[in-house]
Structure formats: C-alpha cells, structure tokens
Short mmCIF file of C-alpha atoms in Angstrom, two decimals:
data_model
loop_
_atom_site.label_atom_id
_atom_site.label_comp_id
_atom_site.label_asym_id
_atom_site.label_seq_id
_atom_site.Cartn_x
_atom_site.Cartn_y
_atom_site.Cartn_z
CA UNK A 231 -143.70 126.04 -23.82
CA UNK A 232 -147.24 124.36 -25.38
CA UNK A 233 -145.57 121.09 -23.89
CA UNK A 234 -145.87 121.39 -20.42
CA UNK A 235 -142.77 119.16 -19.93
CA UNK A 236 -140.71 121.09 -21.99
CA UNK A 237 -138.33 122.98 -19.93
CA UNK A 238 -136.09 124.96 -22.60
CA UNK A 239 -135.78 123.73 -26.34
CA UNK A 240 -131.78 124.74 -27.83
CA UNK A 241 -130.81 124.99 -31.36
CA UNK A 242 -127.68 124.55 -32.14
CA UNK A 243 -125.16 125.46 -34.77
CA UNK A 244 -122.19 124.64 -35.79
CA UNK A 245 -119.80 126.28 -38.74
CA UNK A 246 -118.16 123.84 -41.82
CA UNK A 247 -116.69 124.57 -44.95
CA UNK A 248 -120.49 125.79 -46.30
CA UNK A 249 -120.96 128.30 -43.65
CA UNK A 250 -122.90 128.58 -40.51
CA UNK A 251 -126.19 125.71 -39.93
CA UNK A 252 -128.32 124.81 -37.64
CA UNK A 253 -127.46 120.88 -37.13
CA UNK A 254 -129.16 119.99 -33.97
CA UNK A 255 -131.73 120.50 -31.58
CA UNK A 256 -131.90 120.09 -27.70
CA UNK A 257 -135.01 119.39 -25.52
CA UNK A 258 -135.01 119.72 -22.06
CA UNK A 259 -137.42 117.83 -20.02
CA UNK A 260 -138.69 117.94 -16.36
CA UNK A 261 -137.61 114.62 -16.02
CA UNK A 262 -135.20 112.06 -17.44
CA UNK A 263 -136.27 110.48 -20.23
CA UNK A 264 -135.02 106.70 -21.61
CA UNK A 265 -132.76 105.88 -24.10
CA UNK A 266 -134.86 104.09 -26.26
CA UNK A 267 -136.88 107.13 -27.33
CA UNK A 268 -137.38 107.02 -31.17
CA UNK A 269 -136.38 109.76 -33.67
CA UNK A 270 -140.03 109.41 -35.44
CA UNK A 271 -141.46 110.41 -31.77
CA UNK A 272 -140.22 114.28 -33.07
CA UNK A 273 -141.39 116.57 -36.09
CA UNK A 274 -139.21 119.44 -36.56
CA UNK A 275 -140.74 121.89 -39.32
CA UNK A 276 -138.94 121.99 -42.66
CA UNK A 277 -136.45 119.52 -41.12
CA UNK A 278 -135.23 116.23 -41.79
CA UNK A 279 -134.31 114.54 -38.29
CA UNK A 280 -131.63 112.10 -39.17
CA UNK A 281 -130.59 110.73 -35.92
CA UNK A 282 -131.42 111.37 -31.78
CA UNK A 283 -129.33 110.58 -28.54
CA UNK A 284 -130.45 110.60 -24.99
CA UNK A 285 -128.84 111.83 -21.88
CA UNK A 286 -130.92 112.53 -18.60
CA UNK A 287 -133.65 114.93 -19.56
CA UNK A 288 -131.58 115.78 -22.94
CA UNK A 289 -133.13 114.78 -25.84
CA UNK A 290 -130.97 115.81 -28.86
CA UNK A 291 -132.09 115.84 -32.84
CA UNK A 292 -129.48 115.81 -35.33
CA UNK A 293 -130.99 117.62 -38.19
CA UNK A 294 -129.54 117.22 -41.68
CA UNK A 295 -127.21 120.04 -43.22
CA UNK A 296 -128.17 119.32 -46.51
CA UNK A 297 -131.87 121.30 -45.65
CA UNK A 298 -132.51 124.17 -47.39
CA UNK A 299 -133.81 125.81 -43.67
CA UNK A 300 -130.29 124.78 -42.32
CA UNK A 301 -128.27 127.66 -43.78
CA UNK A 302 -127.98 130.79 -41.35
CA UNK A 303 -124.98 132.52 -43.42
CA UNK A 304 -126.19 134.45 -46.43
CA UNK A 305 -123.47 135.60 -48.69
CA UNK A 306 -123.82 139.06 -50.97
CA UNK A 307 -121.77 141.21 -53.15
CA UNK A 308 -119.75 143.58 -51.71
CA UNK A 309 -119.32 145.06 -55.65
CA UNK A 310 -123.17 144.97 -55.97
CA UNK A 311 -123.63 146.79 -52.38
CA UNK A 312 -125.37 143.25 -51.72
CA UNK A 313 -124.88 142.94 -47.99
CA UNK A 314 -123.60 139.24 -46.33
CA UNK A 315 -126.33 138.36 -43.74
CA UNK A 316 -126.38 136.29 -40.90
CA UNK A 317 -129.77 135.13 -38.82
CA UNK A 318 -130.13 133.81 -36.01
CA UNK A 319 -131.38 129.52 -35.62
CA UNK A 320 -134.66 129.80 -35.53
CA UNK A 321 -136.35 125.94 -35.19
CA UNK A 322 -140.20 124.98 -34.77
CA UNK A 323 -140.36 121.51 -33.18
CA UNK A 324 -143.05 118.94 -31.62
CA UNK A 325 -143.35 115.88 -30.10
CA UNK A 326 -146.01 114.02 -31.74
CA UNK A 327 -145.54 110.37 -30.07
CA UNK A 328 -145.71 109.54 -26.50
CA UNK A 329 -142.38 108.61 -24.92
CA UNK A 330 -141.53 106.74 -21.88
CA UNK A 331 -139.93 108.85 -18.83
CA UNK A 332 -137.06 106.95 -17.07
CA UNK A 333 -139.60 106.50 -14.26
CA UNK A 334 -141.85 104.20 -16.29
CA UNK A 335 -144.24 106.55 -16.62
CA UNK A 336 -145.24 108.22 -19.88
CA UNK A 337 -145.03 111.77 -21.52
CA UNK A 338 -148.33 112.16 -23.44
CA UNK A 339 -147.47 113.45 -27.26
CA UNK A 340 -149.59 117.36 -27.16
CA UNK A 341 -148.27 117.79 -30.45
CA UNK A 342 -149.73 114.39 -32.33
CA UNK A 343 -150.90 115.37 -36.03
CA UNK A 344 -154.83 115.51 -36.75
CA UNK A 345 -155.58 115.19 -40.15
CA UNK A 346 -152.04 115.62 -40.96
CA UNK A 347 -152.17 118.59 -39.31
CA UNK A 348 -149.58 119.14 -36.14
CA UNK A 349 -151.55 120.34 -33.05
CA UNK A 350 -149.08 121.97 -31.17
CA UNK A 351 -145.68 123.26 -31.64
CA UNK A 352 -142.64 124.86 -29.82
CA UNK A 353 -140.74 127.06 -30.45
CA UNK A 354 -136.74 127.65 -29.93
CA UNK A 355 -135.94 130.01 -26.97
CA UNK A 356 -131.95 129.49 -26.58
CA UNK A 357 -129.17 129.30 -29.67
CA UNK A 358 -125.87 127.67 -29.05
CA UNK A 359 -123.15 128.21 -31.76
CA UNK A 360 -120.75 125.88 -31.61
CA UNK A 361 -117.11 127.50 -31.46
CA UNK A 362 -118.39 130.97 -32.48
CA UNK A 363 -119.80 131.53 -28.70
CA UNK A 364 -116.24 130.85 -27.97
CA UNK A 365 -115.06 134.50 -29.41
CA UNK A 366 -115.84 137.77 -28.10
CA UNK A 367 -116.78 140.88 -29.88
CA UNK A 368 -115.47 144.34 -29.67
CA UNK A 369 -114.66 147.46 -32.21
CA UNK A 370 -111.10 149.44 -32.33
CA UNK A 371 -111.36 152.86 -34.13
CA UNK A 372 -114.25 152.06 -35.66
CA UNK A 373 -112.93 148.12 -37.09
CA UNK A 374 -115.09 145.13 -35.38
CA UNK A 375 -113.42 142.42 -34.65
CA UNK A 376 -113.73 138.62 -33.26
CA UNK A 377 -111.19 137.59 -30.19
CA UNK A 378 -111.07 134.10 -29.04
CA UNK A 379 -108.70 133.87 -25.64
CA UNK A 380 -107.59 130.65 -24.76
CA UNK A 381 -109.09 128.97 -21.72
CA UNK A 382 -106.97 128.38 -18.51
CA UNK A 383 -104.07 130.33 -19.09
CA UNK A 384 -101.06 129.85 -16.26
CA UNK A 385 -99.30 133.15 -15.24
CA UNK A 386 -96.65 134.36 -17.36
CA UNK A 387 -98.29 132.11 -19.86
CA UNK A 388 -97.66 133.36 -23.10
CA UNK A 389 -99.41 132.11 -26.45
CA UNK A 390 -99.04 131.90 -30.05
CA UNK A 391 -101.92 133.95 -31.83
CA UNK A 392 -103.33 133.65 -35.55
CA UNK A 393 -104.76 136.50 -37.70
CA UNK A 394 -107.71 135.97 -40.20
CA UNK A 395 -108.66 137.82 -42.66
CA UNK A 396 -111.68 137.24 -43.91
CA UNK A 397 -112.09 137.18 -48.37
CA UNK A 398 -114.66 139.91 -49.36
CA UNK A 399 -117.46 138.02 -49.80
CA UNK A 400 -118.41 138.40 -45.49
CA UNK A 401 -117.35 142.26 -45.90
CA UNK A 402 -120.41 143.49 -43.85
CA UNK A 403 -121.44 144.53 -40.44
CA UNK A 404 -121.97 141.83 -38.18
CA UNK A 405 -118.75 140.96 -36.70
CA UNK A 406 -119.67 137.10 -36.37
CA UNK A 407 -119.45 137.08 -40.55
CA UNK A 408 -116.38 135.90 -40.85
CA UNK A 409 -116.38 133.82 -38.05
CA UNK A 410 -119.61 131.57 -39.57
CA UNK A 411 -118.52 131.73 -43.19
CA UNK A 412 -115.84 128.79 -43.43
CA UNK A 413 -113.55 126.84 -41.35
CA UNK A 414 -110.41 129.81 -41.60
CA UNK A 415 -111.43 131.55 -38.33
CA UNK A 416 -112.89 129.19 -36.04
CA UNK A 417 -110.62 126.09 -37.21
CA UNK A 418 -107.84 127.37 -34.41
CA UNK A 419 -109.88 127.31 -31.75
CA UNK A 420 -111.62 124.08 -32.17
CA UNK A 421 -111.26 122.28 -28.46
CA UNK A 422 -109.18 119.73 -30.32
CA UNK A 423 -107.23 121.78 -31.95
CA UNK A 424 -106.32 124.04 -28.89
CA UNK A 425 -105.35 120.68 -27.15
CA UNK A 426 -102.79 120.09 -29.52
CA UNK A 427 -101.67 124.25 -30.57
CA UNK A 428 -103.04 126.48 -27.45
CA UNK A 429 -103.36 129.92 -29.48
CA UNK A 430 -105.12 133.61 -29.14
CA UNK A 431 -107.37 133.78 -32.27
CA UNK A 432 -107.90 137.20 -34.04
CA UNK A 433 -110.48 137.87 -36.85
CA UNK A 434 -111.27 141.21 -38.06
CA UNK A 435 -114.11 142.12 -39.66
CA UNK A 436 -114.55 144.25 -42.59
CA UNK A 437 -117.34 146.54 -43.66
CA UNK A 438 -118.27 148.10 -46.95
CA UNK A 439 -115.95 147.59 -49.72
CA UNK A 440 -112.90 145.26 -49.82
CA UNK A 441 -109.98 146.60 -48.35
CA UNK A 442 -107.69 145.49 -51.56
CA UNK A 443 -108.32 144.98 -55.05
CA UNK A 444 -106.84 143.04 -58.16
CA UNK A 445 -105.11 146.82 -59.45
CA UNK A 446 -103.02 146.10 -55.99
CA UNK A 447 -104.96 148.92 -54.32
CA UNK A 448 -104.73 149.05 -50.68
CA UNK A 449 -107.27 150.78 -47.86
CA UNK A 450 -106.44 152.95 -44.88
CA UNK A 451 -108.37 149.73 -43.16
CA UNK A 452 -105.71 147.52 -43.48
CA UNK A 453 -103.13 149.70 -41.11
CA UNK A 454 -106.24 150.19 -38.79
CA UNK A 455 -106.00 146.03 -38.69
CA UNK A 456 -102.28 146.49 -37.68
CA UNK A 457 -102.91 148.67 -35.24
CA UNK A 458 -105.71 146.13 -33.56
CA UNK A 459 -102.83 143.53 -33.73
CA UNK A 460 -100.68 145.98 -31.81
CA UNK A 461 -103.31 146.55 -29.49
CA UNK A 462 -103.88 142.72 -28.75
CA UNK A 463 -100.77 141.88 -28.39
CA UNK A 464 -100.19 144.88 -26.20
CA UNK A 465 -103.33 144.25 -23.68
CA UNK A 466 -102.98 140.05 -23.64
CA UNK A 467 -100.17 137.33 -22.88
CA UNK A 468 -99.50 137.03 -26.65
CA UNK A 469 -95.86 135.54 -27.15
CA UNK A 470 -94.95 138.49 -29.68
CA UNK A 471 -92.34 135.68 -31.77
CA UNK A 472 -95.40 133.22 -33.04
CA UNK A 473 -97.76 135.98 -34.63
CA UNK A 474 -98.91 134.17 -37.49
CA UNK A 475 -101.31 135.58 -40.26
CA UNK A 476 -103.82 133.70 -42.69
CA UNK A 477 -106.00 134.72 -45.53
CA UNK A 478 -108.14 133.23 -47.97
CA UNK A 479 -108.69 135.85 -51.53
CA UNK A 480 -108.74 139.33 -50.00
CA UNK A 481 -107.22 138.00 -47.07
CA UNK A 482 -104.81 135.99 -48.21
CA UNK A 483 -103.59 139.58 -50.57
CA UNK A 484 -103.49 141.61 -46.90
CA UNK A 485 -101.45 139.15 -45.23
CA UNK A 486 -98.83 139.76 -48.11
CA UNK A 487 -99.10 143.19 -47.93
CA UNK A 488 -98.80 143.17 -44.19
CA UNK A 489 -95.90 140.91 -44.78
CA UNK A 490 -94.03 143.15 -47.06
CA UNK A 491 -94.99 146.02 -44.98
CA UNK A 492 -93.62 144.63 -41.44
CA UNK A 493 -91.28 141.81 -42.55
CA UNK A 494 -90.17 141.32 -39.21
CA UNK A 495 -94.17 140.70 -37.60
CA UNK A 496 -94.92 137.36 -38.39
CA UNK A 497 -93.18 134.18 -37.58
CA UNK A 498 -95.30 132.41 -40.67
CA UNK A 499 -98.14 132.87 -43.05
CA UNK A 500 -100.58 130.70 -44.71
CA UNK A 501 -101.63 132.02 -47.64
CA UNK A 502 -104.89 130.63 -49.57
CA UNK A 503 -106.28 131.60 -53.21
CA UNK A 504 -104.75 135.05 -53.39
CA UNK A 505 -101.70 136.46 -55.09
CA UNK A 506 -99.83 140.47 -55.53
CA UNK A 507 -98.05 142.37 -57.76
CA UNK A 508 -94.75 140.13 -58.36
CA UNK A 509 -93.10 143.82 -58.90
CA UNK A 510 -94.06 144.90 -55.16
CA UNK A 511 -93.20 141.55 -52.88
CA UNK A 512 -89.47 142.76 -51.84
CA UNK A 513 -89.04 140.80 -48.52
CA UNK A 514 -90.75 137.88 -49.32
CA UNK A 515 -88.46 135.71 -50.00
CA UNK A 516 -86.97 135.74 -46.38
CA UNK A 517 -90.60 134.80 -45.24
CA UNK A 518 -91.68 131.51 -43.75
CA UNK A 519 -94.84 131.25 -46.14
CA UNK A 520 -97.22 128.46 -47.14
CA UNK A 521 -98.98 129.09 -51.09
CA UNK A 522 -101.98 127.17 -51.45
CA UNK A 523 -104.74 127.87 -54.31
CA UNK A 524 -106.08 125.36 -57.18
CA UNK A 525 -104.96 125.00 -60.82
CA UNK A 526 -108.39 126.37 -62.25
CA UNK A 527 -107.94 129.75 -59.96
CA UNK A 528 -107.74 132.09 -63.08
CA UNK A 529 -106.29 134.87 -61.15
CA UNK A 530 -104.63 133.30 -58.52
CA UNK A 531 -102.64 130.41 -59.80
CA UNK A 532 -100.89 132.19 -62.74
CA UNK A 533 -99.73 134.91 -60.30
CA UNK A 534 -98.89 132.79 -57.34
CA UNK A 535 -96.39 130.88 -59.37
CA UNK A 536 -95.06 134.40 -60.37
CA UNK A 537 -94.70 135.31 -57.21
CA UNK A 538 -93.04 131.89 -56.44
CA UNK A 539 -90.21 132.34 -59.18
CA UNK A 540 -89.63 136.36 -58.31
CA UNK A 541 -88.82 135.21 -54.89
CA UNK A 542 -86.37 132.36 -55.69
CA UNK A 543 -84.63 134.34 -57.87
CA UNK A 544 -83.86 136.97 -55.05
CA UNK A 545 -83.14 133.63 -52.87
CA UNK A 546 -85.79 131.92 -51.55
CA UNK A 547 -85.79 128.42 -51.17
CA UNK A 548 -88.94 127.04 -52.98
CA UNK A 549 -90.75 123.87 -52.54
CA UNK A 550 -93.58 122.73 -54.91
CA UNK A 551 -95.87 120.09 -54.67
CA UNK A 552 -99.30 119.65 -56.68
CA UNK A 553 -101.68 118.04 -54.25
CA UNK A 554 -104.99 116.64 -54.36
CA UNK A 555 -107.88 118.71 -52.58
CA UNK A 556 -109.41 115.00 -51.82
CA UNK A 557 -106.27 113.48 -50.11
CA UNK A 558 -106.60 112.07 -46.72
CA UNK A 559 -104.78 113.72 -43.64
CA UNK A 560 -102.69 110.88 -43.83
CA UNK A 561 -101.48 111.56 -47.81
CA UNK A 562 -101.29 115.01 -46.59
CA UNK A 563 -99.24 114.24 -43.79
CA UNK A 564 -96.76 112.80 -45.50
CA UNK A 565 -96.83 114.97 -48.42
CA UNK A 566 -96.30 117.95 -46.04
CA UNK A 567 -92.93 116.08 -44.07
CA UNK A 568 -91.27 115.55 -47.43
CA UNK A 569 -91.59 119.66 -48.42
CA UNK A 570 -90.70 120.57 -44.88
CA UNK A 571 -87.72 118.18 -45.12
CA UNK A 572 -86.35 119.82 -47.89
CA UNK A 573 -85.87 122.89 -45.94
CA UNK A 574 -87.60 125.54 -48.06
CA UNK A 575 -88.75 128.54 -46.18
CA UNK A 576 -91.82 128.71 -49.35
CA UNK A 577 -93.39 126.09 -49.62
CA UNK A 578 -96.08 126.10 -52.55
CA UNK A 579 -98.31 123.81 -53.29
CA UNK A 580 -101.46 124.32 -55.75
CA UNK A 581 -104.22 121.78 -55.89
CA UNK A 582 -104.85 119.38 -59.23
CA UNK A 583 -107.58 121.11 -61.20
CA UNK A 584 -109.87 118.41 -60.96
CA UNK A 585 -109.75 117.99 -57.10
CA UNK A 586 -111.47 121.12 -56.55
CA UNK A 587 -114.49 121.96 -58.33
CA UNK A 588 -116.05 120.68 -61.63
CA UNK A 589 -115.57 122.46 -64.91
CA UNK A 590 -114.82 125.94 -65.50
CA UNK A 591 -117.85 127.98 -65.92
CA UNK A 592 -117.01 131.17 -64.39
CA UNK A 593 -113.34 131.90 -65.54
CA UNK A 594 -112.49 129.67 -62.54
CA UNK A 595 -114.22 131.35 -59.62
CA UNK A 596 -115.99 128.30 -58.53
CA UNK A 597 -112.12 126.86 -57.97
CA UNK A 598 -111.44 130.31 -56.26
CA UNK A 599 -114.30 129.70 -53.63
CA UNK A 600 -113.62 126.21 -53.23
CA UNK A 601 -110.41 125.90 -52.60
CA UNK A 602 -110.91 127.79 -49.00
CA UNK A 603 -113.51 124.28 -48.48
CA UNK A 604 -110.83 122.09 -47.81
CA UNK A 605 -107.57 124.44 -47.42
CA UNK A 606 -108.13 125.33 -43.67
CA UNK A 607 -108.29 121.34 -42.91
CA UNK A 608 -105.01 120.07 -43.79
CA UNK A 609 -103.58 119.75 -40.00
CA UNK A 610 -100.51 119.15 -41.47
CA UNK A 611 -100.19 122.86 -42.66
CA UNK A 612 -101.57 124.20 -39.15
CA UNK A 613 -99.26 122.16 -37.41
CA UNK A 614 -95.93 123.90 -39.97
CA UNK A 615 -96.64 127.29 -39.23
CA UNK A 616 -96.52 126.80 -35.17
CA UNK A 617 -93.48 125.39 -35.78
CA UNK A 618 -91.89 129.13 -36.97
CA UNK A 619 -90.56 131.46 -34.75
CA UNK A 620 -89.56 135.27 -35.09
CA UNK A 621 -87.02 136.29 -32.86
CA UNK A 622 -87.14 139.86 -32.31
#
C-alpha cells in the first residue's frame, strides 16, 4: 500500500433487487483508530461516500448504490448472443485528511489533493461478497451450479432445500450470475433468514440459450438440472419431503415443467412472472403452488390466470388476491394468512398494474422484469412454502 499504515483495503458487495454492487469499503490500519474520524477525511474515486463507522483499526465507507461505478452485474441478451457479465469490485481510495489514532497520536493524510489533484492512492487487494461467498461452485455433466450448505448442521440433521432457476437474462458462464442478479437465489440463505428457515440452497446456472421458450419448447438441460437435484439430495442431509422449487420468467416456466414432469418431487413451488401451455399442466392442480406476476405482464398475466381456471376446473382449490407490489410486510402478512386460511392449495395473486413499473412501453416487459424486484421479499410467501410437506 502507498499508505504505509494501510494494512489491507476490502471492498465489499452485497446483492439487492438491481443486481450485484459494490456498497462499502474496509480499511485496515496498523493501529486502532477513533471513532470520531470524519467521512470527508476519505476520497474514493468515482464514489460518493455517504456514511463511515469505526471499529478498532476498521475503518468502513458506505458508498452509495445509486453510482454509476457501483454496478458489477452486467446483463445481455441471450437472443442477441449478448453475454451477462460479471466483474469483480474493483475500488481506488485515499485518505486525504489526517486522522487521530486511538493513541492520540496522528496518521499523516499521504494522499491530500495538490491542486485538486490526489497525490496518492490505493488500491483494493481483497473482495468480500456478501452472501454470494456463502455458496460454493461446482459443474455436473457439464451444468455449473451454486450450492449454499447450511452452517452447523447436527447429525442426522436433515434440511429443507430450495431450487432456483435463474430467468434467461443471467444465461451465461459464470456460475455466480444468477446468484448476483436479484434477491431469488441468495434471499434463502440470508443469516436472518436461515435463523428463522435453516435450508440447503441450489442454483443452477445456465449457459447459451434459454432452456425453454414461449412455443413451450423444452431443452435436454432441464433433465440434466433434475439429475443435479438427484445428485444433491443423494450426497447431502437434504430432508427429501421439503424440496421446494422457485423461478422467476424462464425459471418460473421450468419449475412447472419439472412439476408436471415429477408431480410427486416438490413439497411447494413459488412461481414468479412465468406461465405454460394451459393444454400441458395435467397434475397441477394437486400442487401446493404460489402464482405471482403483475397485471401489465403481457405474456404472463393473461396465461397465468389460464392456467389458474384449467386447474380449478380439474379441482384445485384457488385463491386470488390482487396485491400491491408497495405493501408493507405487515399488509402482506396479513394478506397472505387470509389466502392460506381459506385452504387453497393455489394460491394466486397478481400485483395491481400500477404497483410495479410505470407505463407500458415495451408490451409490458418492464412489469415482467420488475416484478422479480420485490417478489422474492414478501417473507410471508417464504415462510408458506416451508410450511408444505411431500410425504413420499
């Protein structure tokens, strides 16, 4: 490091519903450093610092998401052979004011601007990403794929897991894509949310083209993502009678398919901003399933209500509900207790148009995207599908 007392500088990332950013960054010190140490003591290039905290020789930035340098996930076009990217955080950072050391003395500022110029700069050498570290990495028959185990399992423990499936936007081939592109992966195995719903997470990812399409094709992939399920659930504690699967576009449309092709697999399903051929859905309607998508989805809202009625005329028992995409947990909460009281295995509930995105400018595809922004935070929904069990 330029600054002698600069042990190791961290960035740090964390995922939300716009992707992967770099939201922080750590300095380590040789020595402890007080609390009163300003924010405007630090530049950090192309960054707006918009808060710091103090603790021992830690000096943490908070760096505003809403910079243009933030973003680390890069989405493509599968159809355009566009590839998804993802870099690594990358931060330049100084100290350009003195600051006092906990021991009274001072830490002289190397980096101080001359002429408006910054003198001396560091840069980044370690990356923390927040929840994605969590996962590991690995390939089966060719298919990469993200595993998060959960920590401090007993003996004989057995736990629930969840399936992803990424939409086909991430389709490329770093694994961590679909992990850093929303909240649909890595939202099961937030700390908190382990606390409450201790789960294996499983997130495939896909390369090249997606694996189905709106003329209800289906790839040799998908069966190669059944297989991986096997596999994990042969080779870990997973408690076989919670399997759950969830989806958002392309894999909201596999997780049907997988339902209809293995009816007795999952315990429950969360479905988001997808829909099938209402002809080809026999076996659905004995599902524990949970519809979300938004009233300006042009594809998927027409043919999810389809769907609905085909399977509670072969005997499902239907709930519907239009919610707001802006409600609070709480309004969600108790939105959620009144569907679930009414004892519907399908529960279906499509967002108000105007709770999701503004106008209609692309035949509803900015509704589409969005509606994956908010769907994977409604606890309420989490917490319904770990209620479902499959007894095989």
């Amino acid at each position: 490091m330029n600054n002698k007392h600069i042990l190791h500088i961290t960035a740090v990332t964390e995922v939300g519903p716009d992707a992967q950013k770099c939201t922080q960054v750590v300095l380590e010190y040789d020595q402890p450093v007080t609390c009163e140490t300003a924010a405007d003591a630090f530049w950090v290039k192309e960054r707006i610092i918009t808060g710091i905290s103090v603790s021992g020789n830690l000096v943490t930035l908070e760096l505003s998401a809403g910079d243009e340098a933030a973003s680390l996930y890069h989405p493509g076009n599968p159809w355009q052979n566009t590839p998804t990217t993802l870099e690594s955080a990358s931060v330049t950072v100084s100290q350009i004011k003195p600051i006092n050391a906990a021991d009274g003395t001072k830490i002289a500022s190397p980096g101080a601007a001359d002429s408006g110029i910054i003198k001396i700069t560091d840069q980044n050498d370690r990356v923390k990403n927040l929840i994605v570290d969590d996962f590991i990495q690995g390939e089966f028959e060719g298919l990469k794929y993200n595993l998060y185990i959960p920590k401090d399992l007993a003996p004989q423990e057995k736990c629930p897991l969840v399936q992803f499936i990424h939409d086909a936007g991430p389709c490329g081939e770093d694994a961590r894509l679909t992990l850093t592109q929303g909240m649909g992966a890595i939202i099961w195995a937030k700390p908190e949310e382990q606390a409450k719903r201790k789960c294996f997470v499983l997130a495939p990812q896909f390369d090249g083209p997606p694996i189905v399409d709106d003329d209800w094709n289906v790839d040799p992939r998908l069966e190669t993502a059944k297989r991986l399920l096997d596999w994990v659930c042969e080779n870990y504690p997973v408690d076989r009678n919670r399997l759950y699967t969830t989806g958002q576009s392309m894999g909201c449309m596999s997780s049907i398919v997988l339902n209809v092709r293995y009816p007795d697999l999952f315990a429950a399903s969360y479905l988001v901003a997808g829909q099938w051929d209402d002809r080809q859905i026999g076996g659905l309607e004995k599902q524990n399933l949970w519809m979300l998508n938004s009233m300006g989805d042009a594809k998927a809202f027409p043919i999810m209500n389809q769907m609905a009625c085909e399977m509670e005329s072969k005997g499902a028992h239907v709930a519907r509900k239009l919610i707001d995409a802006r409600a609070s947990e709480a309004e969600f909460s108790e939105t959620a207790q009144k569907l679930i009281a009414t004892g519907a295995n399908v529960i279906y509930t499509p967002y108000k148009i105007e709770s999701v995105a503004n106008g209609w400018s692309s035949r509803g595809g900015e509704h589409h995207v969005s509606t994956w922004k908010t769907a994977y935070n409604i606890e309420a929904i989490r917490a319904w599908m770990f209620t479902k069990t499959k007894n095989l």
